[in-house]
Amino acid sequence: MRFPRKFAGIFGLVFLALVLSPSAGAKTKSRTEPQTHKVTSKPLAATVRSKVGRYPIVGKKSDRARLASSGVSRKTTRKVARIESERVASRAVEEADFDSAGNPLLRSAAFYVQDVRTGQVLLEKNSSSVVPIASITKLMTAMVVLDAHLPLNEVLEVSEDDVDRLKGTSSRLAVGTRMSREELMRLALMSSENRAASSLSRNYPGGQKVFVDAMNAKAQLLGMGDTRFYDGSGLNHSNVSSARDLATLVSNASHYPLIREFTTTAEYTAELAGGRIHTFHNTNSLVRSPEWQIEVSKTGFINESGKCLVMQAWMANKPLAIVLLDSWGRFTRLADANRIRRWLEEVLPRNGAKMAGTPPSAQTSIN
């Protein structure tokens, strides 16, 4: 059958319109889009993996299954990332420990490092500034108690008068707790118990006022002209001193065997009111480190003073008084102490400095 020429022309126009229609183009495009997306996703994933290293990002369930079968878990990848982050941070801190001349970069606002034997000042900054000293006060509290030769086995009771009304600090020693004078002194020095220090001063002959007067008289006797006390715990921010004066305090405190023992005891378990057993810990974690030879230690903190640390310790075969005041970071005072030790034992010898000395076989003792 032969189509008329007129119908053949019409059929050709319809066919051409179908070929050029948008729907036909859309179908063609929709078929190619998945392939295009798949191709572009590969470089993106490769970029992400290159940023995190050889450990893949764990996301989909199928990813977790593959990692489980290969022995790598999400927990492992996070741990590796955390450890690497800590290493980077540690290297940054170490690099900032010393300046280009090898001197330690200490962060405490005031510090003083002195050779106790010769009196040589090795490091100092703002050492004559008079500032609040918080619980460093308790070293003088213990010295005054021991100077009075009061019976250490006498049992004292924590009372309402020992509760901190000034700062509102808490205590593990409940009102009614009964302890010997020696135990209270141990907890005041080792764990910085404020109620223990208050009880010691309150049970001094003549009471707290006479006790504080004795503290100030002792400070004057030792030549601590920058020092003034108003209580035996250090909660009163009017208890002030200078880094130079505190070096004198810590070196004199080292002559008391009980102060040396109590300030360097790592922990102590005591029976409290009601038969409750509690373990107290030293507020200076350095006393638990085998790298340190600490003879006397005391920490302190109130808002007005910042974090403080005084020690007498052996470094590079020398007995050193170390005073670090107004340190605001959580670990600043400890980090500064470690910088001083590294400076004396590693940096100075490497630079040819002589740090000779021998620990004494016996110490001069009081009490």
Tab-separated table of C-alpha atoms in Angstrom:
chain	number	residue	atom	x	y	z
A	1	MET	CA	0.000	0.000	0.000
A	2	ARG	CA	1.456	3.364	-0.930
A	3	PHE	CA	1.045	6.403	1.424
A	4	PRO	CA	0.248	9.647	-0.194
A	5	ARG	CA	3.158	12.057	-0.220
A	6	LYS	CA	1.171	14.422	2.018
A	7	PHE	CA	0.883	11.807	4.842
A	8	ALA	CA	4.545	10.913	4.610
A	9	GLY	CA	5.521	14.532	5.279
A	10	ILE	CA	3.249	14.772	8.321
A	11	PHE	CA	4.625	11.509	9.799
A	12	GLY	CA	8.172	12.797	9.389
A	13	LEU	CA	7.403	16.018	11.284
A	14	VAL	CA	5.834	14.080	14.190
A	15	PHE	CA	8.865	11.780	14.476
A	16	LEU	CA	11.242	14.750	14.468
A	17	ALA	CA	9.227	16.452	17.245
A	18	LEU	CA	9.423	13.340	19.439
A	19	VAL	CA	13.171	13.091	19.048
A	20	LEU	CA	13.721	16.744	20.020
A	21	SER	CA	11.208	16.837	22.932
A	22	PRO	CA	12.517	17.805	26.579
A	23	SER	CA	11.205	14.554	28.080
A	24	ALA	CA	13.470	12.513	25.905
A	25	GLY	CA	16.462	14.623	27.002
A	26	ALA	CA	15.452	14.309	30.636
A	27	LYS	CA	15.374	10.545	30.432
A	28	THR	CA	18.805	10.500	28.930
A	29	LYS	CA	20.118	12.814	31.686
A	30	SER	CA	18.581	10.799	34.515
A	31	ARG	CA	20.306	7.685	33.306
A	32	THR	CA	23.726	9.340	33.339
A	33	GLU	CA	23.468	11.206	36.724
A	34	PRO	CA	24.174	8.195	38.996
A	35	GLN	CA	27.360	7.461	37.109
A	36	THR	CA	28.458	11.110	37.342
A	37	HIS	CA	27.790	11.212	41.155
A	38	LYS	CA	29.689	7.979	41.674
A	39	VAL	CA	32.726	9.319	39.916
A	40	THR	CA	32.842	12.622	41.837
A	41	SER	CA	32.370	10.905	45.224
A	42	LYS	CA	35.656	8.998	44.976
A	43	PRO	CA	38.013	11.995	45.124
A	44	LEU	CA	35.975	13.478	48.042
A	45	ALA	CA	36.344	10.306	50.115
A	46	ALA	CA	40.027	10.142	49.264
A	47	THR	CA	40.431	13.751	50.462
A	48	VAL	CA	38.775	12.993	53.816
A	49	ARG	CA	40.891	9.885	54.353
A	50	SER	CA	44.049	11.813	53.580
A	51	LYS	CA	43.232	14.252	56.394
A	52	VAL	CA	42.751	11.633	59.095
A	53	GLY	CA	45.591	9.355	58.053
A	54	ARG	CA	45.418	5.651	57.458
A	55	TYR	CA	42.452	5.076	59.770
A	56	PRO	CA	39.108	5.215	57.880
A	57	ILE	CA	36.089	7.185	59.011
A	58	VAL	CA	33.528	4.874	60.549
A	59	GLY	CA	30.014	5.772	59.565
A	60	LYS	CA	27.643	3.321	57.984
A	61	LYS	CA	26.847	-0.072	59.409
A	62	SER	CA	28.642	-1.722	56.499
A	63	ASP	CA	31.755	0.327	57.350
A	64	ARG	CA	31.650	-0.862	60.960
A	65	ALA	CA	31.259	-4.451	59.806
A	66	ARG	CA	34.292	-4.173	57.552
A	67	LEU	CA	36.356	-2.640	60.361
A	68	ALA	CA	35.248	-5.326	62.794
A	69	SER	CA	36.311	-8.022	60.393
A	70	SER	CA	39.686	-6.330	59.964
A	71	GLY	CA	40.220	-5.941	63.721
A	72	VAL	CA	39.896	-2.113	63.804
A	73	SER	CA	37.100	-0.623	65.903
A	74	ARG	CA	35.670	2.862	66.208
A	75	LYS	CA	36.962	2.949	69.791
A	76	THR	CA	40.459	2.120	68.558
A	77	THR	CA	40.467	4.896	65.973
A	78	ARG	CA	39.273	7.430	68.509
A	79	LYS	CA	41.891	6.304	71.023
A	80	VAL	CA	44.670	6.557	68.425
A	81	ALA	CA	43.513	10.048	67.470
A	82	ARG	CA	43.382	11.102	71.146
A	83	ILE	CA	46.840	9.721	71.906
A	84	GLU	CA	48.305	11.475	68.881
A	85	SER	CA	46.631	14.722	69.957
A	86	GLU	CA	48.111	14.373	73.448
A	87	ARG	CA	51.563	13.721	71.984
A	88	VAL	CA	51.357	16.860	69.857
A	89	ALA	CA	50.244	18.900	72.881
A	90	SER	CA	53.028	17.402	74.994
A	91	ARG	CA	55.655	18.274	72.387
A	92	ALA	CA	54.326	21.833	72.244
A	93	VAL	CA	54.609	22.179	76.025
A	94	GLU	CA	58.133	20.751	76.057
A	95	GLU	CA	59.237	23.123	73.334
A	96	ALA	CA	57.922	26.049	75.398
A	97	ASP	CA	59.616	24.954	78.645
A	98	PHE	CA	62.812	26.927	78.009
A	99	ASP	CA	63.786	30.071	76.143
A	100	SER	CA	66.515	30.271	73.520
A	101	ALA	CA	69.148	30.734	76.242
A	102	GLY	CA	67.986	27.608	78.059
A	103	ASN	CA	66.302	29.417	80.949
A	104	PRO	CA	63.052	27.888	82.258
A	105	LEU	CA	59.845	29.636	81.257
A	106	LEU	CA	57.828	29.521	84.478
A	107	ARG	CA	54.128	30.445	84.456
A	108	SER	CA	53.669	31.233	88.158
A	109	ALA	CA	53.242	34.959	88.826
A	110	ALA	CA	55.896	34.909	91.550
A	111	PHE	CA	58.640	32.387	92.245
A	112	TYR	CA	61.842	31.954	94.191
A	113	VAL	CA	64.397	29.138	94.031
A	114	GLN	CA	67.261	29.170	96.510
A	115	ASP	CA	70.096	26.862	97.473
A	116	VAL	CA	69.345	26.333	101.167
A	117	ARG	CA	72.931	25.450	102.005
A	118	THR	CA	74.693	28.423	100.398
A	119	GLY	CA	71.869	30.959	100.189
A	120	GLN	CA	72.448	31.384	96.442
A	121	VAL	CA	69.318	32.513	94.594
A	122	LEU	CA	68.978	30.518	91.380
A	123	LEU	CA	65.690	31.887	90.073
A	124	GLU	CA	63.335	34.631	91.162
A	125	LYS	CA	60.491	36.778	89.904
A	126	ASN	CA	58.352	39.179	91.948
A	127	SER	CA	59.974	37.560	94.980
A	128	SER	CA	59.366	40.569	97.249
A	129	SER	CA	55.707	41.066	96.282
A	130	VAL	CA	53.437	40.632	99.316
A	131	VAL	CA	50.516	38.368	98.411
A	132	PRO	CA	47.954	36.053	100.090
A	133	ILE	CA	49.427	32.617	100.842
A	134	ALA	CA	46.359	30.493	101.683
A	135	SER	CA	47.199	27.103	103.251
A	136	ILE	CA	50.952	27.640	103.127
A	137	THR	CA	50.017	29.182	106.486
A	138	LYS	CA	49.705	25.684	107.959
A	139	LEU	CA	53.490	25.242	107.996
A	140	MET	CA	53.733	28.036	110.554
A	141	THR	CA	50.739	26.587	112.420
A	142	ALA	CA	52.572	23.287	112.859
A	143	MET	CA	55.810	25.001	113.901
A	144	VAL	CA	54.048	26.993	116.632
A	145	VAL	CA	52.251	23.898	117.951
A	146	LEU	CA	55.495	21.917	118.073
A	147	ASP	CA	57.413	24.792	119.676
A	148	ALA	CA	54.888	24.762	122.539
A	149	HIS	CA	55.698	21.090	123.275
A	150	LEU	CA	52.017	20.261	123.793
A	151	PRO	CA	51.175	16.563	124.288
A	152	LEU	CA	50.730	15.089	120.808
A	153	ASN	CA	48.625	12.194	122.081
A	154	GLU	CA	46.040	14.498	123.687
A	155	VAL	CA	42.626	13.929	122.095
A	156	LEU	CA	40.957	17.059	120.707
A	157	GLU	CA	37.422	17.446	119.369
A	158	VAL	CA	36.363	19.285	116.222
A	159	SER	CA	33.663	21.779	117.212
A	160	GLU	CA	31.300	24.247	115.564
A	161	ASP	CA	33.966	26.889	116.133
A	162	ASP	CA	36.165	25.061	113.612
A	163	VAL	CA	33.578	25.218	110.806
A	164	ASP	CA	34.593	27.602	108.017
A	165	ARG	CA	32.164	30.547	108.122
A	166	LEU	CA	34.430	32.749	106.002
A	167	LYS	CA	34.692	30.803	102.731
A	168	GLY	CA	32.115	28.093	103.350
A	169	THR	CA	34.540	25.297	102.506
A	170	SER	CA	33.603	21.715	103.288
A	171	SER	CA	35.547	19.250	105.407
A	172	ARG	CA	35.735	15.518	105.897
A	173	LEU	CA	36.037	16.106	109.636
A	174	ALA	CA	32.486	16.352	110.933
A	175	VAL	CA	31.713	18.312	114.066
A	176	GLY	CA	32.272	15.937	116.975
A	177	THR	CA	35.229	14.135	115.393
A	178	ARG	CA	37.791	13.258	118.054
A	179	MET	CA	41.464	12.884	117.135
A	180	SER	CA	44.844	13.234	118.749
A	181	ARG	CA	46.755	16.455	118.284
A	182	GLU	CA	49.272	14.524	116.198
A	183	GLU	CA	46.610	13.172	113.822
A	184	LEU	CA	45.071	16.609	113.391
A	185	MET	CA	48.494	18.032	112.556
A	186	ARG	CA	49.095	15.266	110.027
A	187	LEU	CA	45.798	15.969	108.242
A	188	ALA	CA	46.354	19.731	108.325
A	189	LEU	CA	49.769	19.399	106.689
A	190	MET	CA	49.211	16.451	104.351
A	191	SER	CA	45.608	16.914	103.237
A	192	SER	CA	45.259	20.611	104.145
A	193	GLU	CA	42.258	20.020	106.431
A	194	ASN	CA	41.094	23.461	107.585
A	195	ARG	CA	39.108	22.199	110.571
A	196	ALA	CA	42.160	20.306	111.768
A	197	ALA	CA	44.261	23.487	111.646
A	198	SER	CA	41.514	25.454	113.376
A	199	SER	CA	41.252	22.884	116.156
A	200	LEU	CA	45.016	22.998	116.694
A	201	SER	CA	44.996	26.775	117.081
A	202	ARG	CA	41.824	26.820	119.207
A	203	ASN	CA	43.307	24.310	121.659
A	204	TYR	CA	46.512	26.309	122.096
A	205	PRO	CA	47.049	27.690	125.624
A	206	GLY	CA	45.257	31.049	125.670
A	207	GLY	CA	43.149	30.301	122.591
A	208	GLN	CA	43.287	31.392	118.957
A	209	LYS	CA	44.267	35.015	119.547
A	210	VAL	CA	47.322	34.011	121.552
A	211	PHE	CA	48.109	31.393	118.920
A	212	VAL	CA	48.042	33.932	116.066
A	213	ASP	CA	50.237	36.273	118.112
A	214	ALA	CA	52.725	33.407	118.491
A	215	MET	CA	52.663	32.848	114.716
A	216	ASN	CA	53.519	36.479	114.031
A	217	ALA	CA	56.205	36.497	116.713
A	218	LYS	CA	57.791	33.420	115.129
A	219	ALA	CA	57.728	35.084	111.704
A	220	GLN	CA	59.524	38.141	113.085
A	221	LEU	CA	62.067	35.930	114.837
A	222	LEU	CA	62.878	34.271	111.501
A	223	GLY	CA	63.276	37.652	109.800
A	224	MET	CA	60.101	37.283	107.722
A	225	GLY	CA	59.311	40.995	107.515
A	226	ASP	CA	56.801	40.648	104.663
A	227	THR	CA	54.666	38.119	106.549
A	228	ARG	CA	51.499	38.614	108.580
A	229	PHE	CA	49.046	36.025	109.952
A	230	TYR	CA	45.418	36.366	111.048
A	231	ASP	CA	44.406	32.713	111.387
A	232	GLY	CA	45.943	29.254	111.511
A	233	SER	CA	44.258	27.740	108.453
A	234	GLY	CA	45.003	30.264	105.700
A	235	LEU	CA	41.368	30.847	104.766
A	236	ASN	CA	41.756	34.510	105.690
A	237	HIS	CA	43.153	36.310	102.645
A	238	SER	CA	44.882	38.761	104.984
A	239	ASN	CA	47.469	36.062	105.698
A	240	VAL	CA	50.216	37.403	103.447
A	241	SER	CA	53.881	36.891	102.704
A	242	SER	CA	56.437	37.109	99.904
A	243	ALA	CA	58.133	34.345	97.955
A	244	ARG	CA	61.437	35.269	99.606
A	245	ASP	CA	59.930	35.015	103.099
A	246	LEU	CA	58.315	31.667	102.299
A	247	ALA	CA	61.684	30.244	101.284
A	248	THR	CA	62.799	31.074	104.821
A	249	LEU	CA	59.651	29.438	106.211
A	250	VAL	CA	60.060	26.178	104.303
A	251	SER	CA	63.769	25.868	105.082
A	252	ASN	CA	63.082	26.324	108.807
A	253	ALA	CA	60.140	23.914	108.683
A	254	SER	CA	62.524	21.260	107.364
A	255	HIS	CA	64.205	21.161	110.786
A	256	TYR	CA	61.075	19.582	112.307
A	257	PRO	CA	61.001	15.792	111.762
A	258	LEU	CA	57.209	15.562	112.083
A	259	ILE	CA	56.680	18.326	109.532
A	260	ARG	CA	59.013	16.564	107.117
A	261	GLU	CA	57.138	13.303	107.655
A	262	PHE	CA	53.584	14.643	107.537
A	263	THR	CA	54.037	16.935	104.517
A	264	THR	CA	55.532	14.150	102.400
A	265	THR	CA	53.185	11.308	103.387
A	266	ALA	CA	51.301	10.211	100.265
A	267	GLU	CA	48.147	9.023	102.054
A	268	TYR	CA	46.799	8.276	105.496
A	269	THR	CA	43.769	6.261	106.621
A	270	ALA	CA	41.951	7.486	109.718
A	271	GLU	CA	38.865	6.521	111.693
A	272	LEU	CA	36.382	9.390	111.803
A	273	ALA	CA	33.211	10.082	113.776
A	274	GLY	CA	30.808	7.148	113.845
A	275	GLY	CA	33.560	4.658	113.109
A	276	ARG	CA	33.741	5.721	109.466
A	277	ILE	CA	37.083	4.938	107.786
A	278	HIS	CA	38.480	7.465	105.323
A	279	THR	CA	41.747	7.663	103.388
A	280	PHE	CA	43.236	11.139	103.046
A	281	HIS	CA	45.648	12.006	100.226
A	282	ASN	CA	48.485	14.485	99.941
A	283	THR	CA	47.513	17.630	98.049
A	284	ASN	CA	50.892	17.600	96.268
A	285	SER	CA	50.981	14.701	93.807
A	286	LEU	CA	54.754	15.095	93.378
A	287	VAL	CA	55.365	13.342	96.708
A	288	ARG	CA	54.223	10.128	95.012
A	289	SER	CA	56.751	10.450	92.194
A	290	PRO	CA	59.990	8.432	92.478
A	291	GLU	CA	61.728	11.166	90.482
A	292	TRP	CA	61.415	13.606	93.359
A	293	GLN	CA	63.295	13.782	96.675
A	294	ILE	CA	61.005	16.072	98.662
A	295	GLU	CA	61.735	16.911	102.297
A	296	VAL	CA	58.962	19.452	102.952
A	297	SER	CA	55.882	20.246	100.898
A	298	LYS	CA	52.767	22.396	101.230
A	299	THR	CA	50.139	23.532	98.768
A	300	GLY	CA	47.623	26.340	99.094
A	301	PHE	CA	44.647	27.833	97.311
A	302	ILE	CA	41.989	30.464	97.813
A	303	ASN	CA	40.637	32.714	95.077
A	304	GLU	CA	42.711	35.647	96.285
A	305	SER	CA	46.001	33.724	96.259
A	306	GLY	CA	45.727	31.476	93.235
A	307	LYS	CA	47.372	28.066	93.445
A	308	CYS	CA	50.554	27.995	95.517
A	309	LEU	CA	53.274	25.445	96.205
A	310	VAL	CA	56.316	25.519	98.466
A	311	MET	CA	58.833	22.702	98.793
A	312	GLN	CA	62.274	21.847	99.977
A	313	ALA	CA	63.666	19.195	97.669
A	314	TRP	CA	66.965	17.769	96.491
A	315	MET	CA	67.838	18.554	92.885
A	316	ALA	CA	71.215	18.176	91.217
A	317	ASN	CA	72.615	17.180	94.633
A	318	LYS	CA	71.465	20.438	96.190
A	319	PRO	CA	68.831	21.146	98.872
A	320	LEU	CA	66.605	23.770	97.280
A	321	ALA	CA	63.773	25.891	98.627
A	322	ILE	CA	61.176	26.269	95.866
A	323	VAL	CA	58.326	28.769	96.121
A	324	LEU	CA	55.664	29.090	93.404
A	325	LEU	CA	52.855	31.596	93.990
A	326	ASP	CA	49.713	32.700	92.161
A	327	SER	CA	49.538	29.894	89.601
A	328	TRP	CA	46.093	29.810	88.028
A	329	GLY	CA	46.221	26.787	85.732
A	330	ARG	CA	45.183	23.461	87.215
A	331	PHE	CA	48.661	21.964	86.780
A	332	THR	CA	50.745	25.140	86.414
A	333	ARG	CA	52.550	24.912	89.746
A	334	LEU	CA	53.404	21.246	89.192
A	335	ALA	CA	54.576	21.925	85.639
A	336	ASP	CA	56.737	24.809	86.886
A	337	ALA	CA	58.302	22.559	89.524
A	338	ASN	CA	59.143	19.995	86.850
A	339	ARG	CA	60.605	22.698	84.602
A	340	ILE	CA	62.890	23.788	87.444
A	341	ARG	CA	64.032	20.221	88.042
A	342	ARG	CA	64.718	19.609	84.348
A	343	TRP	CA	66.587	22.914	84.119
A	344	LEU	CA	68.853	21.986	87.028
A	345	GLU	CA	69.388	18.329	86.177
A	346	GLU	CA	69.407	18.390	82.360
A	347	VAL	CA	69.821	21.846	80.838
A	348	LEU	CA	72.515	23.315	83.095
A	349	PRO	CA	74.767	20.211	82.999
A	350	ARG	CA	74.372	20.112	79.233
A	351	ASN	CA	75.525	23.729	79.107
A	352	GLY	CA	78.565	22.942	81.248
A	353	ALA	CA	77.338	24.379	84.564
A	354	LYS	CA	78.645	22.713	87.725
A	355	MET	CA	76.035	21.727	90.306
A	356	ALA	CA	78.057	19.824	92.890
A	357	GLY	CA	76.860	18.777	96.301
A	358	THR	CA	76.163	15.818	98.509
A	359	PRO	CA	73.023	15.186	100.614
A	360	PRO	CA	73.801	15.445	104.329
A	361	SER	CA	73.857	12.229	106.336
A	362	ALA	CA	71.886	13.902	109.120
A	363	GLN	CA	69.761	17.030	109.455
A	364	THR	CA	69.516	19.538	112.242
A	365	SER	CA	66.210	18.861	113.984
A	366	ILE	CA	63.956	20.816	116.282
A	367	ASN	CA	61.506	19.120	118.670
